[in-house]
Short mmCIF file of C-alpha atoms in Angstrom, two decimals:
data_model
loop_
_atom_site.label_atom_id
_atom_site.label_comp_id
_atom_site.label_asym_id
_atom_site.label_seq_id
_atom_site.Cartn_x
_atom_site.Cartn_y
_atom_site.Cartn_z
CA ASP A 14 0.02 -0.02 0.05
CA ILE A 15 0.90 3.60 -0.19
CA ILE A 16 2.22 3.90 3.43
CA THR A 17 4.47 0.93 3.10
CA ASN A 18 5.87 2.34 -0.21
CA LEU A 19 6.51 5.67 1.48
CA GLU A 20 8.17 3.99 4.35
CA GLY A 21 10.52 2.21 1.87
CA PHE A 22 11.10 5.48 0.06
CA PHE A 23 12.21 7.42 3.18
CA LYS A 24 14.14 4.46 4.85
CA PRO A 25 17.88 5.01 4.43
CA GLN A 26 19.16 2.57 1.85
CA SER A 27 22.35 1.82 3.75
CA SER A 28 21.33 -0.60 6.51
CA PRO A 29 24.48 -2.39 7.79
CA LEU A 30 22.27 -5.47 7.67
CA GLN A 31 22.11 -5.48 3.92
CA ASN A 32 23.43 -8.72 2.58
CA LYS A 33 24.42 -9.85 6.04
CA THR A 34 23.28 -13.43 6.94
CA VAL A 35 21.22 -13.36 10.18
CA LEU A 36 20.23 -16.62 11.86
CA VAL A 37 17.10 -16.23 14.07
CA THR A 38 15.90 -18.96 16.39
CA ALA A 39 12.22 -18.91 17.46
CA GLY A 40 9.52 -20.71 19.34
CA PRO A 41 9.61 -23.56 21.98
CA THR A 42 11.00 -27.02 21.57
CA GLN A 43 9.13 -30.21 22.26
CA GLU A 44 10.88 -32.98 24.16
CA ARG A 45 9.08 -36.33 23.71
CA LEU A 46 8.37 -38.81 26.48
CA ASP A 47 6.45 -41.25 24.28
CA PRO A 48 4.45 -41.02 21.08
CA VAL A 49 1.74 -39.02 22.88
CA ARG A 50 3.29 -36.95 25.79
CA TYR A 51 5.87 -34.23 25.69
CA PHE A 52 7.41 -31.48 27.67
CA THR A 53 7.38 -27.95 26.29
CA ASN A 54 7.06 -24.27 27.25
CA ARG A 55 4.91 -21.26 26.54
CA SER A 56 7.06 -19.62 23.77
CA SER A 57 4.75 -18.52 20.99
CA GLY A 58 7.49 -17.69 18.59
CA LYS A 59 5.98 -14.28 17.95
CA MET A 60 9.07 -12.32 18.99
CA GLY A 61 11.53 -14.35 16.83
CA TYR A 62 9.22 -14.30 13.73
CA ALA A 63 8.96 -10.48 14.08
CA ILE A 64 12.68 -10.21 14.26
CA ALA A 65 13.14 -12.51 11.30
CA GLU A 66 10.65 -10.40 9.31
CA GLU A 67 12.12 -7.12 10.08
CA ALA A 68 15.72 -8.27 9.39
CA ALA A 69 14.60 -9.38 5.93
CA LYS A 70 12.89 -6.07 5.21
CA ARG A 71 16.27 -4.37 6.04
CA GLY A 72 18.01 -6.46 3.42
CA ALA A 73 19.46 -9.34 5.44
CA ASN A 74 19.55 -12.91 4.30
CA VAL A 75 17.54 -14.46 7.10
CA ILE A 76 17.49 -18.01 8.26
CA LEU A 77 14.75 -18.71 10.75
CA VAL A 78 15.05 -21.90 12.58
CA SER A 79 11.71 -22.47 14.49
CA GLY A 80 10.30 -24.97 16.84
CA PRO A 81 6.57 -25.86 16.64
CA THR A 82 4.41 -22.68 16.56
CA ASN A 83 1.09 -21.67 14.99
CA LEU A 84 2.68 -18.81 12.92
CA GLN A 85 3.05 -18.33 9.24
CA PRO A 86 6.70 -18.01 8.28
CA PRO A 87 7.53 -14.51 7.07
CA ALA A 88 8.06 -14.06 3.45
CA ASN A 89 11.65 -13.83 2.18
CA VAL A 90 13.28 -15.92 4.87
CA HIS A 91 14.87 -19.43 4.67
CA PHE A 92 12.69 -21.28 7.06
CA VAL A 93 13.75 -24.47 8.92
CA GLN A 94 11.22 -26.29 11.01
CA VAL A 95 12.56 -28.32 13.94
CA LYS A 96 10.90 -30.04 16.96
CA SER A 97 13.41 -30.95 19.69
CA ALA A 98 16.26 -29.04 21.35
CA ASN A 99 18.63 -31.49 19.62
CA ASP A 100 17.15 -30.74 16.22
CA MET A 101 17.58 -27.07 16.89
CA TYR A 102 21.10 -27.60 18.00
CA GLU A 103 22.01 -29.49 14.79
CA SER A 104 20.36 -26.98 12.57
CA VAL A 105 21.99 -23.92 14.14
CA MET A 106 25.41 -25.44 14.18
CA GLU A 107 25.16 -26.41 10.53
CA HIS A 108 24.69 -22.66 9.72
CA TYR A 109 26.84 -21.04 12.32
CA ARG A 110 30.08 -20.65 10.55
CA ASN A 111 28.54 -18.85 7.71
CA VAL A 112 26.36 -16.26 9.46
CA ASP A 113 27.16 -12.67 10.68
CA VAL A 114 24.38 -12.34 13.36
CA VAL A 115 22.72 -14.82 15.56
CA VAL A 116 19.51 -13.78 17.48
CA LYS A 117 18.67 -16.59 19.69
CA SER A 118 15.05 -15.96 20.69
CA ALA A 119 13.96 -19.55 20.91
CA ALA A 120 13.01 -20.95 24.26
CA VAL A 121 14.84 -24.16 23.95
CA ALA A 122 14.11 -26.90 26.48
CA ASP A 123 16.99 -27.25 28.90
CA TYR A 124 15.97 -30.75 29.97
CA ARG A 125 14.58 -33.73 28.13
CA PRO A 126 13.41 -37.15 29.33
CA LYS A 127 16.33 -39.52 29.57
CA LEU A 128 14.20 -42.41 28.22
CA VAL A 129 11.84 -41.85 25.29
CA ALA A 130 9.37 -44.69 24.98
CA ASP A 131 8.36 -46.07 21.49
CA GLN A 132 4.95 -47.04 22.84
CA LYS A 133 2.43 -44.96 24.79
CA ILE A 134 3.26 -45.43 28.43
CA LYS A 135 0.39 -46.89 30.24
CA LYS A 136 -0.76 -45.08 33.41
CA GLN A 137 -0.29 -46.75 36.72
CA PRO A 138 -2.17 -46.09 40.01
CA SER A 139 0.95 -44.74 41.71
CA ASP A 140 3.12 -41.73 41.38
CA TRP A 141 5.75 -41.51 38.63
CA SER A 142 9.25 -40.05 38.71
CA ILE A 143 10.48 -38.79 35.26
CA GLU A 144 14.26 -38.78 34.88
CA MET A 145 15.31 -35.67 32.93
CA GLU A 146 18.77 -34.99 31.48
CA ARG A 147 20.21 -31.65 30.22
CA THR A 148 20.05 -30.88 26.59
CA THR A 149 23.07 -29.33 24.88
CA ASP A 150 23.27 -25.58 25.78
CA ILE A 151 23.08 -24.08 22.27
CA LEU A 152 23.89 -20.43 23.31
CA HIS A 153 26.88 -21.62 25.32
CA THR A 154 28.28 -23.62 22.45
CA LEU A 155 27.71 -20.57 20.02
CA GLY A 156 29.63 -18.28 22.61
CA THR A 157 32.44 -20.68 22.91
CA GLU A 158 32.88 -21.22 19.13
CA LYS A 159 32.30 -17.56 18.28
CA THR A 160 34.74 -16.18 15.67
CA HIS A 161 33.24 -13.12 13.84
CA GLN A 162 29.57 -13.39 14.75
CA LEU A 163 27.41 -11.00 16.73
CA LEU A 164 25.60 -13.13 19.29
CA ILE A 165 22.43 -11.95 20.75
CA GLY A 166 20.54 -13.89 23.42
CA PHE A 167 17.26 -13.54 25.37
CA ALA A 168 16.61 -13.90 29.04
CA ALA A 169 12.99 -14.56 30.06
CA GLU A 170 12.93 -14.50 33.85
CA SER A 171 10.32 -14.33 36.50
CA GLU A 172 12.56 -12.66 39.14
CA GLN A 173 15.89 -10.82 39.45
CA VAL A 174 15.65 -10.10 35.75
CA GLU A 175 18.72 -7.74 35.48
CA TYR A 176 20.94 -9.92 37.53
CA TYR A 177 20.26 -13.08 35.62
CA ALA A 178 20.43 -11.19 32.26
CA GLN A 179 23.77 -9.60 33.00
CA ASP A 180 25.14 -13.02 34.35
CA LYS A 181 23.97 -14.73 31.19
CA LEU A 182 25.50 -12.11 28.92
CA ARG A 183 28.94 -12.72 30.49
CA ARG A 184 28.82 -16.46 30.92
CA LYS A 185 27.62 -17.19 27.43
CA ASN A 186 30.04 -14.67 25.67
CA LEU A 187 27.14 -12.61 24.11
CA ASP A 188 27.27 -9.27 22.50
CA MET A 189 23.80 -8.17 23.72
CA ILE A 190 21.00 -9.77 25.76
CA VAL A 191 17.36 -8.96 25.52
CA ALA A 192 15.70 -9.41 28.99
CA ASN A 193 12.01 -9.33 29.97
CA SER A 194 10.06 -10.28 32.99
CA ILE A 195 7.63 -13.12 32.07
CA LEU A 196 5.42 -12.17 35.11
CA GLN A 197 4.95 -8.58 34.04
CA SER A 198 1.56 -7.72 32.42
CA GLY A 199 2.16 -6.97 28.77
CA ALA A 200 5.41 -8.91 28.52
CA GLY A 201 6.45 -12.46 27.98
CA PHE A 202 5.73 -15.26 25.81
CA GLU A 203 2.24 -15.45 24.63
CA GLY A 204 1.02 -11.93 24.09
CA ASP A 205 1.56 -9.54 21.17
CA THR A 206 3.43 -6.99 23.20
CA ASN A 207 6.73 -6.97 25.30
CA ILE A 208 8.60 -4.92 27.79
CA VAL A 209 12.35 -5.45 27.39
CA THR A 210 15.73 -3.97 28.34
CA MET A 211 18.74 -4.74 26.07
CA PHE A 212 22.00 -5.05 27.95
CA LYS A 213 25.18 -4.72 25.83
CA LYS A 214 28.68 -6.17 26.47
CA ASP A 215 30.13 -2.68 26.85
CA GLY A 216 27.79 -2.02 29.92
CA THR A 217 25.27 0.10 28.20
CA SER A 218 21.55 -0.85 28.43
CA VAL A 219 18.48 0.32 26.51
CA SER A 220 15.03 -0.04 28.27
CA LEU A 221 11.92 0.16 26.02
CA PRO A 222 8.44 0.81 27.24
CA LEU A 223 5.56 -1.55 26.57
CA MET A 224 5.27 -1.97 22.87
CA SER A 225 4.29 -4.54 20.17
CA LYS A 226 6.63 -7.29 19.32
CA GLN A 227 7.04 -5.78 15.87
CA GLU A 228 8.28 -2.44 17.48
CA VAL A 229 10.63 -4.41 19.88
CA ALA A 230 12.07 -6.28 16.80
CA SER A 231 12.60 -2.92 15.08
CA ASN A 232 14.41 -1.41 18.03
CA LEU A 233 16.59 -4.59 18.60
CA LEU A 234 17.55 -4.55 14.89
CA ASN A 235 18.51 -0.74 15.35
CA GLU A 236 20.86 -1.85 18.12
CA ILE A 237 22.25 -4.74 15.98
CA GLU A 238 22.88 -2.10 13.18
CA LEU A 239 24.84 -0.07 15.70
CA LEU A 240 26.91 -3.00 16.82
CA LEU A 241 27.60 -3.99 13.21
CA LYS A 242 28.91 -0.44 12.57
CA GLU A 243 31.08 -0.51 15.71
CA ASN A 244 32.61 -3.85 14.61
CA VAL A 245 33.64 -2.31 11.30
CA GLU A 246 35.18 0.79 12.78
CA ASP B 18 -25.63 -21.67 1.00
CA ILE B 19 -27.90 -23.80 -1.22
CA ILE B 20 -26.19 -27.08 -0.61
CA THR B 21 -26.44 -26.68 3.24
CA ASN B 22 -30.09 -25.67 2.96
CA LEU B 23 -30.87 -28.67 0.76
CA GLU B 24 -29.06 -30.98 3.27
CA GLY B 25 -31.15 -29.40 5.96
CA PHE B 26 -34.36 -29.98 3.88
CA PHE B 27 -33.69 -33.61 3.13
CA LYS B 28 -32.35 -34.49 6.61
CA PRO B 29 -35.00 -36.47 8.68
CA GLN B 30 -36.23 -33.91 11.28
CA SER B 31 -36.51 -36.49 14.02
CA SER B 32 -32.94 -36.77 15.34
CA PRO B 33 -33.04 -38.37 18.80
CA LEU B 34 -30.41 -35.84 19.61
CA GLN B 35 -32.80 -32.95 19.28
CA ASN B 36 -33.03 -31.03 22.42
CA LYS B 37 -30.81 -33.43 24.20
CA THR B 38 -27.79 -32.04 26.09
CA VAL B 39 -24.46 -33.36 24.91
CA LEU B 40 -21.27 -32.63 26.77
CA VAL B 41 -18.14 -33.08 24.53
CA THR B 42 -14.61 -32.68 25.86
CA ALA B 43 -11.74 -31.96 23.46
CA GLY B 44 -8.04 -31.17 23.26
CA PRO B 45 -5.10 -31.73 25.43
CA THR B 46 -4.56 -30.47 28.89
CA GLN B 47 -1.52 -28.56 30.10
CA GLU B 48 0.08 -29.41 33.42
CA ARG B 49 2.38 -26.65 34.72
CA LEU B 50 5.76 -27.26 36.18
CA ASP B 51 6.56 -23.55 36.68
CA PRO B 52 5.47 -20.24 34.91
CA VAL B 53 7.15 -21.30 31.64
CA ARG B 54 7.41 -25.06 31.41
CA TYR B 55 4.51 -27.61 31.22
CA PHE B 56 3.64 -31.23 30.30
CA THR B 57 1.14 -31.73 27.44
CA ASN B 58 0.23 -34.10 24.64
CA ARG B 59 -0.31 -34.16 20.90
CA SER B 60 -4.11 -33.85 20.95
CA SER B 61 -5.27 -31.24 18.36
CA GLY B 62 -8.94 -31.08 19.51
CA LYS B 63 -10.09 -31.62 15.95
CA MET B 64 -11.96 -34.88 16.67
CA GLY B 65 -13.98 -33.33 19.57
CA TYR B 66 -14.70 -30.09 17.73
CA ALA B 67 -16.04 -32.00 14.77
CA ILE B 68 -18.28 -34.11 17.14
CA ALA B 69 -19.51 -30.94 19.01
CA GLU B 70 -20.38 -29.20 15.60
CA GLU B 71 -22.08 -32.28 14.17
CA ALA B 72 -24.24 -32.72 17.41
CA ALA B 73 -25.24 -29.03 17.35
CA LYS B 74 -26.31 -29.47 13.71
CA ARG B 75 -28.61 -32.34 14.76
CA GLY B 76 -30.30 -30.21 17.26
CA ALA B 77 -28.54 -30.93 20.50
CA ASN B 78 -27.57 -28.41 23.11
CA VAL B 79 -23.76 -28.82 23.03
CA ILE B 80 -21.38 -27.91 25.84
CA LEU B 81 -17.84 -28.12 24.49
CA VAL B 82 -15.29 -28.22 27.23
CA SER B 83 -11.85 -27.79 25.62
CA GLY B 84 -8.21 -27.70 26.62
CA PRO B 85 -5.95 -25.35 24.73
CA THR B 86 -6.16 -25.74 20.92
CA ASN B 87 -5.74 -23.57 17.78
CA LEU B 88 -9.32 -24.20 16.72
CA GLN B 89 -12.22 -21.85 16.38
CA PRO B 90 -15.15 -23.07 18.57
CA PRO B 91 -18.00 -24.20 16.37
CA ALA B 92 -21.12 -21.96 16.18
CA ASN B 93 -24.14 -22.77 18.38
CA VAL B 94 -22.23 -24.62 21.17
CA HIS B 95 -21.60 -23.49 24.71
CA PHE B 96 -17.90 -23.10 24.89
CA VAL B 97 -15.88 -23.68 28.06
CA GLN B 98 -12.05 -23.12 27.88
CA VAL B 99 -9.88 -24.91 30.33
CA LYS B 100 -6.26 -25.56 30.79
CA SER B 101 -5.30 -28.26 33.24
CA ALA B 102 -6.86 -31.71 33.95
CA ASN B 103 -8.08 -30.42 37.18
CA ASP B 104 -10.01 -27.49 35.42
CA MET B 105 -11.53 -29.90 33.13
CA TYR B 106 -12.61 -32.31 35.85
CA GLU B 107 -14.33 -29.41 37.62
CA SER B 108 -16.05 -28.12 34.58
CA VAL B 109 -17.31 -31.65 33.55
CA MET B 110 -18.57 -32.50 37.00
CA GLU B 111 -20.36 -29.21 37.18
CA HIS B 112 -22.43 -30.14 34.17
CA TYR B 113 -22.70 -33.91 34.38
CA ARG B 114 -25.94 -34.31 36.21
CA ASN B 115 -27.84 -32.23 33.61
CA VAL B 116 -26.60 -33.80 30.44
CA ASP B 117 -27.89 -36.80 28.38
CA VAL B 118 -24.69 -37.75 26.50
CA VAL B 119 -21.00 -37.36 27.37
CA VAL B 120 -18.39 -37.78 24.60
CA LYS B 121 -15.05 -37.61 26.33
CA SER B 122 -12.67 -37.14 23.41
CA ALA B 123 -10.18 -34.91 25.42
CA ALA B 124 -6.71 -36.31 25.99
CA VAL B 125 -6.59 -35.42 29.55
CA ALA B 126 -3.11 -35.65 31.23
CA ASP B 127 -3.07 -38.54 33.58
CA TYR B 128 -0.09 -37.25 35.53
CA ARG B 129 0.91 -33.81 36.69
CA PRO B 130 3.96 -32.45 38.57
CA LYS B 131 3.67 -32.86 42.31
CA LEU B 132 5.10 -29.44 42.90
CA VAL B 133 4.34 -26.45 40.80
CA ALA B 134 6.88 -23.59 41.16
CA ASP B 135 5.74 -19.87 41.24
CA GLN B 136 9.04 -18.89 39.83
CA LYS B 137 10.90 -20.13 36.72
CA ILE B 138 13.09 -23.10 37.81
CA LYS B 139 16.67 -22.22 37.06
CA LYS B 140 18.61 -25.03 35.23
CA GLN B 141 21.23 -26.88 37.00
CA PRO B 142 24.30 -28.71 35.46
CA SER B 143 22.98 -32.08 36.73
CA ASP B 144 20.08 -34.35 35.84
CA TRP B 145 16.62 -33.80 37.24
CA SER B 146 13.97 -36.02 38.63
CA ILE B 147 10.52 -34.61 38.28
CA GLU B 148 7.91 -36.29 40.73
CA MET B 149 4.55 -36.77 39.07
CA GLU B 150 1.26 -37.59 40.62
CA ARG B 151 -2.02 -38.94 39.15
CA THR B 152 -4.68 -36.51 38.15
CA THR B 153 -8.27 -37.35 38.93
CA ASP B 154 -9.54 -39.96 36.42
CA ILE B 155 -12.50 -37.91 34.82
CA LEU B 156 -13.87 -40.91 32.86
CA HIS B 157 -13.72 -43.22 35.66
CA THR B 158 -15.56 -40.76 37.92
CA LEU B 159 -18.21 -40.26 35.23
CA GLY B 160 -18.69 -44.09 34.86
CA THR B 161 -19.03 -44.46 38.63
CA GLU B 162 -21.59 -41.54 39.07
CA LYS B 163 -23.55 -42.53 35.95
CA THR B 164 -27.31 -42.46 36.33
CA HIS B 165 -29.10 -41.76 33.03
CA GLN B 166 -26.25 -40.67 30.86
CA LEU B 167 -24.79 -42.19 27.79
CA LEU B 168 -21.08 -42.23 28.26
CA ILE B 169 -18.73 -42.46 25.19
CA GLY B 170 -15.01 -42.69 25.68
CA PHE B 171 -11.94 -42.74 23.40
CA ALA B 172 -9.04 -45.01 23.34
CA ALA B 173 -5.88 -43.77 21.61
CA GLU B 174 -3.31 -46.61 21.73
CA SER B 175 0.05 -47.40 20.09
CA GLU B 176 -0.44 -51.21 20.46
CA GLN B 177 -3.01 -53.81 21.29
CA VAL B 178 -5.76 -51.32 20.43
CA GLU B 179 -8.62 -53.65 20.70
CA TYR B 180 -7.54 -55.28 23.96
CA TYR B 181 -6.98 -51.98 25.75
CA ALA B 182 -10.15 -50.32 24.26
CA GLN B 183 -12.41 -53.35 25.43
CA ASP B 184 -10.75 -53.23 28.80
CA LYS B 185 -11.32 -49.57 29.23
CA LEU B 186 -14.99 -49.87 28.00
CA ARG B 187 -15.63 -52.37 30.95
CA ARG B 188 -13.49 -50.70 33.61
CA LYS B 189 -14.91 -47.36 33.04
CA ASN B 190 -18.60 -48.30 32.74
CA LEU B 191 -18.89 -46.90 29.19
CA ASP B 192 -21.63 -47.39 26.76
CA MET B 193 -19.35 -47.14 23.80
CA ILE B 194 -15.71 -46.57 23.17
CA VAL B 195 -13.97 -45.13 20.01
CA ALA B 196 -10.61 -46.78 19.53
CA ASN B 197 -7.79 -45.79 17.10
CA SER B 198 -4.15 -46.61 16.65
CA ILE B 199 -2.08 -43.40 17.06
CA LEU B 200 0.87 -45.05 15.06
CA GLN B 201 -1.36 -45.82 12.05
CA SER B 202 -0.84 -43.49 9.07
CA GLY B 203 -3.93 -41.41 8.68
CA ALA B 204 -5.13 -41.90 12.17
CA GLY B 205 -4.53 -40.24 15.50
CA PHE B 206 -4.08 -36.70 17.06
CA GLU B 207 -2.66 -34.19 14.70
CA GLY B 208 -4.14 -35.12 11.29
CA ASP B 209 -7.45 -34.30 9.66
CA THR B 210 -8.30 -37.96 9.17
CA ASN B 211 -8.87 -40.87 11.54
CA ILE B 212 -9.33 -44.60 11.32
CA VAL B 213 -11.60 -45.86 14.20
CA THR B 214 -13.44 -48.74 15.59
CA MET B 215 -16.40 -48.21 17.88
CA PHE B 216 -16.90 -50.93 20.44
CA LYS B 217 -20.37 -51.05 22.27
CA LYS B 218 -21.15 -52.46 25.63
CA ASP B 219 -23.40 -55.06 24.03
CA GLY B 220 -20.38 -56.47 22.18
CA THR B 221 -21.06 -55.18 18.75
CA SER B 222 -18.35 -53.22 17.02
CA VAL B 223 -18.31 -50.87 13.97
CA SER B 224 -15.01 -50.43 12.07
CA LEU B 225 -14.70 -47.47 9.79
CA PRO B 226 -12.20 -46.99 6.91
CA LEU B 227 -9.91 -44.00 6.76
CA MET B 228 -12.10 -40.78 6.67
CA SER B 229 -12.16 -37.21 7.67
CA LYS B 230 -12.64 -36.39 11.31
CA GLN B 231 -16.03 -34.73 10.24
CA GLU B 232 -17.11 -38.04 8.66
CA VAL B 233 -16.02 -39.98 11.90
CA ALA B 234 -18.01 -37.50 13.90
CA SER B 235 -21.04 -38.12 11.68
CA ASN B 236 -20.83 -41.88 11.98
CA LEU B 237 -20.27 -41.72 15.73
CA LEU B 238 -23.31 -39.58 16.22
CA ASN B 239 -25.37 -42.00 14.04
CA GLU B 240 -24.33 -44.68 16.64
CA ILE B 241 -25.35 -42.40 19.51
CA GLU B 242 -28.63 -41.83 17.97
CA LEU B 243 -29.15 -45.65 17.86
CA LEU B 244 -28.03 -45.93 21.60
CA LEU B 245 -30.43 -43.14 22.46
CA LYS B 246 -33.32 -44.96 20.65
CA GLU B 247 -32.54 -48.21 22.30
CA ASN B 248 -32.54 -46.53 25.84
CA VAL B 249 -36.04 -45.26 25.13
CA GLU B 250 -37.37 -48.62 23.99
#
């Protein structure tokens, strides 16, 4: 429509994202217990899909690796559908060497059942203890094997948001972390809005008011553009 | 449209379901572990929604109690949204005394975490053992407290389908059970088709070929109409 065309006309044509390859992960993962039951989490994928869409609009080559969501993949992105944390790990590592920016917005399960049954487990009258093991920490692996990539993580916390976010930024060797409180009204997994603070490696932070996930994506990509410019200088 | 009107015109106006109250349960339940993580299962709710819609078309007063799905509730049904097995139990029991037919197509979680954390549980380097306890068995309770109601259950099995279905029919005091193999191609939770066999209390069984969930719903309601007629005679 006319508005979109005008936006395109006035937008500076020199986004540092142009022709950069951006890998975005989104959504939850599902960790099977048997053919019917699984563990998962409340991530809707909306934040990651909005970031992928906005990065593509700015001229990036976007790879969107997504767990199961109810969303339509945005146009002009290379879409990879995965289910488990292990699927996501393999897909991300396959692409990592060739990407310039990673935005890891997926809520990857950190535990999975130790045993996955081929048949539906019949219920018993008694209690049940499910043994869980850690999945591979994708973000930690990316931080460890980082060469030239900008690495952006997310921290969705229910308490001590800044403390946990800053700690994760350091431990995982990130360039920036996007933190939000999942218990705050208007923020978190399932809604269309978010309230986030972005913490950067150099100690600066940018706090945004309540806004749509599209607007958060746009602000996040502005910060990524700044980081890309700094990297060049 | 014209086709629908013609169908209405040619359909016999004397469905035994007319003005009967039919309670349908549908979808999975979600059992929280903390504000982010939960247990669930692969039920899409499609089978139950199709049954609710078809029952309403035949003139029944339909109450649809549904766990979280991505489906639009059918028109002309009283829709009750629930999340956990316990929510579903309470909603079903609240209506049970005043209904004529119950079709329990929901895939209710039979276990839930013993402890539900108010805050997001932080991951640890080590393994994790999650203690699970049984939820209330809704179908068993309905069978025990049955007075005049027709009670229809479902059995989604990955092996020994007929054995488990017949056993469940007896144990839960059902009038009919709809059995399908979740591992068979074209059958089960997430697709638009199903392959079912209906086993009745009197020993008869009706096996249907692969068909849409709408067609399965129609066949199931035909059998329910027969059972309602028998009850009157």
